[in-house]
CSV table of C-alpha atoms in Angstrom, one decimal:
chain,number,residue,atom,x,y,z
A,135,MET,CA,-59.2,2.3,51.7
A,136,PRO,CA,-55.8,2.8,50.1
A,137,ASP,CA,-52.8,1.8,52.1
A,138,GLU,CA,-51.0,4.9,53.5
A,139,ILE,CA,-47.2,4.8,52.9
A,140,ARG,CA,-45.4,5.1,56.2
A,141,SER,CA,-42.8,7.7,56.5
A,142,ILE,CA,-39.3,6.5,57.4
A,143,ASP,CA,-36.2,8.4,58.5
A,144,CYS,CA,-32.9,8.6,56.6
A,145,ARG,CA,-31.2,5.9,58.7
A,146,THR,CA,-34.0,3.4,58.0
A,147,ALA,CA,-34.0,4.3,54.3
A,148,VAL,CA,-30.2,3.9,54.0
A,149,SER,CA,-30.2,0.6,55.9
A,150,LYS,CA,-32.7,-0.8,53.4
A,151,LEU,CA,-31.2,0.8,50.4
A,152,TRP,CA,-29.4,-2.3,49.0
A,153,ASP,CA,-32.5,-4.4,49.6
A,154,TYR,CA,-34.5,-1.7,47.7
A,155,LEU,CA,-32.1,-1.6,44.8
A,156,ASP,CA,-32.1,-5.4,44.6
A,157,GLN,CA,-36.0,-5.4,44.8
A,158,GLU,CA,-35.8,-7.7,47.8
A,159,LEU,CA,-38.3,-5.8,50.0
A,160,ASP,CA,-42.0,-6.4,50.2
A,161,ASP,CA,-44.3,-4.0,48.4
A,162,ALA,CA,-45.0,-1.8,51.5
A,163,ARG,CA,-41.3,-1.5,52.3
A,164,MET,CA,-40.4,-0.8,48.7
A,165,ARG,CA,-43.0,2.1,48.6
A,166,GLU,CA,-41.6,3.5,51.9
A,167,VAL,CA,-38.1,3.7,50.6
A,168,GLN,CA,-39.2,5.0,47.2
A,169,LYS,CA,-41.2,7.8,49.0
A,170,HIS,CA,-38.3,8.7,51.2
A,171,LEU,CA,-35.9,8.9,48.2
A,172,GLU,CA,-38.4,11.1,46.3
A,173,ASN,CA,-38.3,13.6,49.2
A,174,CYS,CA,-34.8,13.4,50.5
A,175,SER,CA,-32.0,15.1,48.7
A,176,ALA,CA,-29.4,13.6,51.1
A,177,CYS,CA,-30.4,10.0,50.4
A,178,LEU,CA,-31.1,10.2,46.7
A,179,PRO,CA,-27.4,10.4,45.7
A,180,HIS,CA,-26.7,7.2,47.6
A,181,ALA,CA,-29.4,5.4,45.7
A,182,ASP,CA,-28.1,6.8,42.4
A,183,PHE,CA,-24.6,5.8,43.2
A,184,GLY,CA,-25.7,2.3,44.3
A,185,GLN,CA,-27.7,1.9,41.1
A,186,ARG,CA,-24.7,2.8,38.9
A,187,PHE,CA,-22.4,0.6,40.9
A,188,LEU,CA,-24.7,-2.4,40.6
A,189,HIS,CA,-25.2,-1.8,36.9
A,190,ALA,CA,-21.5,-1.6,36.2
A,191,LEU,CA,-20.9,-4.8,38.3
A,192,ASN,CA,-23.6,-6.6,36.4
A,193,GLY,CA,-21.6,-5.8,33.2
A,194,ALA,CA,-19.3,-8.7,34.1
A,195,ARG,CA,-21.9,-11.0,32.5
A,196,GLN,CA,-20.9,-9.6,29.1
A,197,ARG,CA,-17.2,-9.5,29.9
A,198,HIS,CA,-16.7,-13.1,30.8
A,199,LEU,CA,-17.9,-15.8,28.5
A,200,THR,CA,-16.8,-19.5,28.3
A,201,PRO,CA,-13.6,-19.8,26.3
A,202,PRO,CA,-14.2,-21.9,23.2
A,203,ALA,CA,-11.5,-24.4,24.4
A,204,VAL,CA,-13.4,-24.9,27.6
A,205,ARG,CA,-16.7,-25.4,25.8
A,206,SER,CA,-15.1,-27.9,23.4
A,207,GLN,CA,-13.6,-29.9,26.3
A,208,VAL,CA,-17.0,-30.0,28.2
A,209,MET,CA,-18.8,-31.1,25.0
A,210,ALA,CA,-16.1,-33.8,24.4
A,211,ALA,CA,-16.5,-35.1,27.9
A,212,LEU,CA,-20.2,-35.2,27.6
A,213,ALA,CA,-20.0,-37.0,24.3
A,214,ALA,CA,-17.8,-39.6,25.9
A,215,ASP,CA,-20.5,-40.0,28.5
A,216,GLY,CA,-23.2,-40.7,25.9
A,217,PHE,CA,-24.5,-37.2,25.1
A,218,LYS,CA,-25.4,-36.5,21.6
A,219,GLN,CA,-26.4,-33.2,20.2
A,220,ASP,CA,-28.3,-32.8,17.0
B,225,MET,CA,-34.4,-50.6,22.0
B,226,ALA,CA,-36.0,-48.0,19.8
B,227,GLU,CA,-38.0,-46.7,22.8
B,228,ARG,CA,-34.9,-46.4,24.9
B,229,GLY,CA,-33.2,-44.6,22.0
B,230,GLU,CA,-36.1,-42.1,22.0
B,231,ASP,CA,-35.7,-41.6,25.8
B,232,LEU,CA,-32.0,-40.9,25.4
B,233,LYS,CA,-32.7,-38.5,22.6
B,234,SER,CA,-35.3,-36.7,24.7
B,235,LYS,CA,-32.9,-36.5,27.6
B,236,ASP,CA,-30.2,-35.1,25.4
B,237,GLU,CA,-32.5,-32.5,23.9
B,238,SER,CA,-33.7,-31.3,27.3
B,239,PHE,CA,-30.2,-31.3,28.7
B,240,ALA,CA,-29.0,-29.1,25.7
B,241,ARG,CA,-32.0,-26.8,26.2
B,242,ASP,CA,-32.1,-26.5,29.9
B,243,ALA,CA,-28.5,-27.1,31.0
B,244,LEU,CA,-26.0,-26.4,28.3
B,245,ARG,CA,-27.4,-22.9,27.7
B,246,TRP,CA,-26.1,-21.8,31.1
B,247,MET,CA,-22.4,-22.7,30.4
B,248,ASP,CA,-21.3,-19.1,30.4
B,249,ASP,CA,-22.9,-18.5,33.8
B,250,VAL,CA,-21.5,-21.7,35.3
B,251,TYR,CA,-18.1,-20.8,33.9
B,252,ARG,CA,-18.2,-17.4,35.5
B,253,PHE,CA,-19.2,-18.8,38.8
B,254,ALA,CA,-16.5,-21.5,38.7
B,255,LEU,CA,-14.0,-18.9,37.8
B,256,SER,CA,-15.1,-16.7,40.7
B,257,LEU,CA,-14.7,-19.7,43.0
B,258,THR,CA,-11.3,-20.9,41.8
B,259,ARG,CA,-9.8,-17.6,40.5
B,260,ASP,CA,-7.9,-19.9,38.1
B,261,PRO,CA,-9.0,-20.5,34.5
B,262,SER,CA,-7.5,-24.0,34.4
B,263,ASP,CA,-9.2,-25.0,37.7
B,264,ALA,CA,-12.5,-23.4,36.5
B,265,GLN,CA,-12.3,-25.5,33.3
B,266,ASP,CA,-12.1,-28.7,35.4
B,267,ILE,CA,-14.9,-27.5,37.7
B,268,VAL,CA,-17.2,-26.7,34.7
B,269,GLN,CA,-16.5,-30.1,33.1
B,270,GLU,CA,-17.2,-32.0,36.3
B,271,THR,CA,-20.3,-29.9,36.9
B,272,TYR,CA,-21.8,-30.8,33.5
B,273,LEU,CA,-20.9,-34.4,33.8
B,274,ARG,CA,-22.6,-34.7,37.1
B,275,ALA,CA,-25.5,-32.8,35.8
B,276,TYR,CA,-25.8,-35.1,32.8
B,277,ARG,CA,-25.6,-38.2,34.9
B,278,SER,CA,-28.3,-37.0,37.3
B,279,TRP,CA,-30.4,-35.3,34.7
B,280,HIS,CA,-33.3,-37.7,35.6
B,281,THR,CA,-33.5,-35.9,39.0
B,282,PHE,CA,-34.0,-32.5,37.4
B,283,GLN,CA,-37.5,-31.2,37.6
B,284,PRO,CA,-38.6,-29.9,34.2
B,285,GLY,CA,-39.6,-26.3,34.5
B,286,SER,CA,-37.5,-25.6,37.6
B,287,ASP,CA,-34.6,-23.3,37.6
B,288,GLY,CA,-31.8,-25.1,35.8
B,289,ARG,CA,-29.3,-22.4,36.4
B,290,ARG,CA,-29.8,-22.5,40.2
B,291,TRP,CA,-29.4,-26.3,40.0
B,292,LEU,CA,-26.2,-26.1,38.1
B,293,PHE,CA,-24.8,-23.4,40.4
B,294,THR,CA,-25.5,-25.7,43.4
B,295,ILE,CA,-23.7,-28.6,41.7
B,296,CYS,CA,-20.8,-26.3,40.7
B,297,ARG,CA,-20.3,-25.2,44.3
B,298,ASN,CA,-20.4,-28.7,45.6
B,299,VAL,CA,-17.9,-29.8,43.0
B,300,PHE,CA,-15.6,-26.9,44.0
B,301,LEU,CA,-15.9,-27.7,47.7
B,302,ARG,CA,-15.2,-31.4,47.1
B,303,SER,CA,-12.2,-30.5,44.9
B,304,ARG,CA,-10.8,-28.5,47.8
B,305,GLN,CA,-11.7,-31.3,50.2
B,306,GLN,CA,-13.3,-28.9,52.5
B,307,GLY,CA,-16.7,-28.7,54.0
B,308,ARG,CA,-18.9,-25.7,53.9
B,309,LEU,CA,-17.3,-22.5,54.8
B,310,GLU,CA,-17.8,-21.1,58.3
B,311,VAL,CA,-20.9,-19.0,58.5
B,312,GLU,CA,-20.2,-15.7,60.0
B,313,VAL,CA,-23.1,-13.6,61.1
B,314,SER,CA,-23.1,-9.9,61.0
B,315,ASP,CA,-25.7,-7.2,60.7
B,316,GLY,CA,-26.7,-6.5,57.1
B,317,ASP,CA,-28.4,-3.2,58.1
B,318,ALA,CA,-25.2,-2.0,59.7
B,319,GLU,CA,-23.3,-2.9,56.6
B,320,ALA,CA,-25.7,-1.0,54.5
B,321,ILE,CA,-25.4,2.1,56.7
B,322,ALA,CA,-21.6,1.8,56.5
B,323,ALA,CA,-21.8,1.5,52.7
B,324,ALA,CA,-23.8,4.8,52.7
B,325,ARG,CA,-20.9,6.4,54.6
B,326,GLU,CA,-18.6,5.1,51.9
B,327,HIS,CA,-20.9,6.6,49.3
B,328,LYS,CA,-20.9,9.9,51.0
B,329,ALA,CA,-17.1,10.1,51.2
B,330,MET,CA,-16.9,9.3,47.5
B,331,ILE,CA,-19.5,11.8,46.6
B,332,ASP,CA,-17.7,14.4,48.7
B,333,ASP,CA,-14.4,13.9,47.0
B,334,GLY,CA,-15.8,13.3,43.6
B,335,SER,CA,-14.7,9.8,43.2
B,336,ASP,CA,-18.3,8.6,42.6
B,337,ARG,CA,-18.1,10.3,39.2
B,338,LEU,CA,-15.7,7.6,38.2
B,339,LEU,CA,-18.7,5.3,37.8
B,340,ALA,CA,-20.2,7.6,35.1
B,341,SER,CA,-17.0,8.7,33.4
B,342,VAL,CA,-14.8,5.7,32.8
B,343,ASP,CA,-15.1,2.0,31.9
B,344,LEU,CA,-15.3,0.4,35.3
B,345,GLY,CA,-15.1,-3.1,34.0
B,346,PRO,CA,-11.4,-3.9,34.7
B,347,ALA,CA,-11.4,-2.2,38.1
B,348,LEU,CA,-14.5,-4.0,39.1
B,349,ASP,CA,-13.2,-7.4,37.8
B,350,ARG,CA,-10.1,-6.9,39.9
B,351,ALA,CA,-12.1,-5.8,43.0
B,352,LEU,CA,-14.3,-8.8,42.7
B,353,ALA,CA,-11.5,-11.3,42.1
B,354,ASN,CA,-9.7,-9.9,45.2
B,355,LEU,CA,-12.7,-10.4,47.5
B,356,ASP,CA,-12.2,-13.3,49.9
B,357,GLU,CA,-14.6,-16.2,50.0
B,358,PRO,CA,-17.4,-16.4,51.1
B,359,PHE,CA,-18.0,-12.8,50.0
B,360,ARG,CA,-17.0,-13.3,46.4
B,361,SER,CA,-19.6,-16.0,45.8
B,362,ALA,CA,-22.4,-13.8,47.2
B,363,VAL,CA,-21.5,-10.9,44.8
B,364,GLN,CA,-21.0,-13.3,41.9
B,365,LEU,CA,-24.4,-14.9,42.3
B,366,VAL,CA,-26.5,-11.9,43.2
B,367,ASP,CA,-24.8,-9.0,41.4
B,368,VAL,CA,-23.4,-10.7,38.3
B,369,GLU,CA,-25.7,-13.7,37.8
B,370,ASP,CA,-28.9,-12.0,39.0
B,371,GLN,CA,-29.9,-14.6,41.5
B,372,SER,CA,-32.3,-13.5,44.3
B,373,TYR,CA,-31.1,-13.6,47.9
B,374,GLU,CA,-33.2,-16.7,48.4
B,375,ALA,CA,-31.7,-18.5,45.5
B,376,ALA,CA,-28.2,-17.5,46.5
B,377,ALA,CA,-28.9,-18.8,50.0
B,378,GLU,CA,-30.0,-22.1,48.7
B,379,ILE,CA,-27.0,-22.4,46.4
B,380,LEU,CA,-24.5,-21.5,49.1
B,381,GLY,CA,-26.3,-23.5,51.8
B,382,VAL,CA,-26.6,-20.5,54.2
B,383,PRO,CA,-29.5,-18.4,55.6
B,384,ILE,CA,-30.7,-15.5,53.6
B,385,GLY,CA,-29.5,-13.1,56.3
B,386,THR,CA,-26.0,-14.4,55.8
B,387,VAL,CA,-26.1,-13.9,52.1
B,388,ARG,CA,-27.4,-10.3,52.7
B,389,SER,CA,-24.6,-9.4,55.2
B,390,ARG,CA,-21.9,-11.0,53.0
B,391,LEU,CA,-23.2,-9.2,50.0
B,392,PHE,CA,-23.4,-5.8,51.6
B,393,ARG,CA,-20.0,-6.1,53.2
B,394,ALA,CA,-18.5,-7.2,49.9
B,395,ARG,CA,-20.1,-4.3,48.1
B,396,ARG,CA,-18.7,-1.9,50.6
B,397,GLN,CA,-15.2,-3.4,50.2
B,398,MET,CA,-15.5,-3.1,46.4
B,399,GLN,CA,-16.5,0.6,46.8
B,400,GLN,CA,-13.4,1.2,48.9
B,401,VAL,CA,-11.3,-0.4,46.2
B,402,LEU,CA,-13.0,1.8,43.5
B,403,ALA,CA,-12.3,5.0,45.6
B,404,VAL,CA,-8.6,4.1,45.8
B,405,HIS,CA,-8.6,3.3,42.1
B,406,ALA,CA,-10.1,6.7,41.3
B,407,LYS,CA,-7.5,8.5,43.4
B,408,ASP,CA,-4.6,6.4,42.0
B,409,ALA,CA,-5.8,7.1,38.5
B,410,GLY,CA,-5.9,10.8,39.1
B,411,LEU,CA,-9.5,10.8,38.1
B,412,LEU,CA,-10.8,13.1,40.8
B,413,THR,CA,-11.6,16.7,39.8
B,414,ASP,CA,-11.1,19.8,41.7
B,415,SER,CA,-13.7,22.4,42.3
B,416,SER,CA,-13.1,24.0,38.9
B,417,GLY,CA,-13.9,20.6,37.2
B,418,ARG,CA,-10.3,20.0,36.2
B,419,HIS,CA,-8.6,16.7,36.8
B,420,SER,CA,-6.5,16.7,39.9
B,421,HIS,CA,-3.8,14.2,40.7
B,422,ALA,CA,-4.4,13.7,44.4
């Protein structure tokens, strides 16, 4: 028998929204929030907003890379400690 | 001697493959902890030296990045001669609901459109840098470095619930900063779709 997806109210959905966007809920809870968002025009914009916010924040990965001088210093320190790279 | 040489070569190869590849990630985390490029440089160097010296304890196939983040944080704490930061406990669900109220206010005044219309990078970088510890580390690990709540909790040495509440509070604070940024930049639009300078 397929599991029925439990209905949840807006407050519950919103309280789990970050966990949902981070994919940190178990499968049953993920489906509950997903179902609520599909049927709630009030909560959906919050999810869209949160998704865009997190996507933009994650962009920092591309904006901040190790400066070449730092990388050189680390490699020199490791070499002094015996590390050799082919 | 030849056998020992082979061991060292194997060690260096695995270190290059499983540790050095994460230097950008470790540097970003160190920078988020120190907020100072020079201090971050020292932290990254010490992190890698410690990692190299204790590479024999690393379990092949385990998460090298998580291991390095943990060392990095320990190096940082020791450099500041401080123990673990106080664990504050708050309600993650309440933070999430409060964040939704922030969302709604931004949607209502149009500032949420900022996310879709401009390069948020500089504003987000400033907002992140201005967060206080321990909130900054939670955002850096989960939102930037894609660590799970469980991994971040292990790295930071706190319960998962604490990571969750810190993370949600930090996100809410950053959204408040973005809303102010939108207003200051005059990026809000009025009902006709024209820019207004509120």
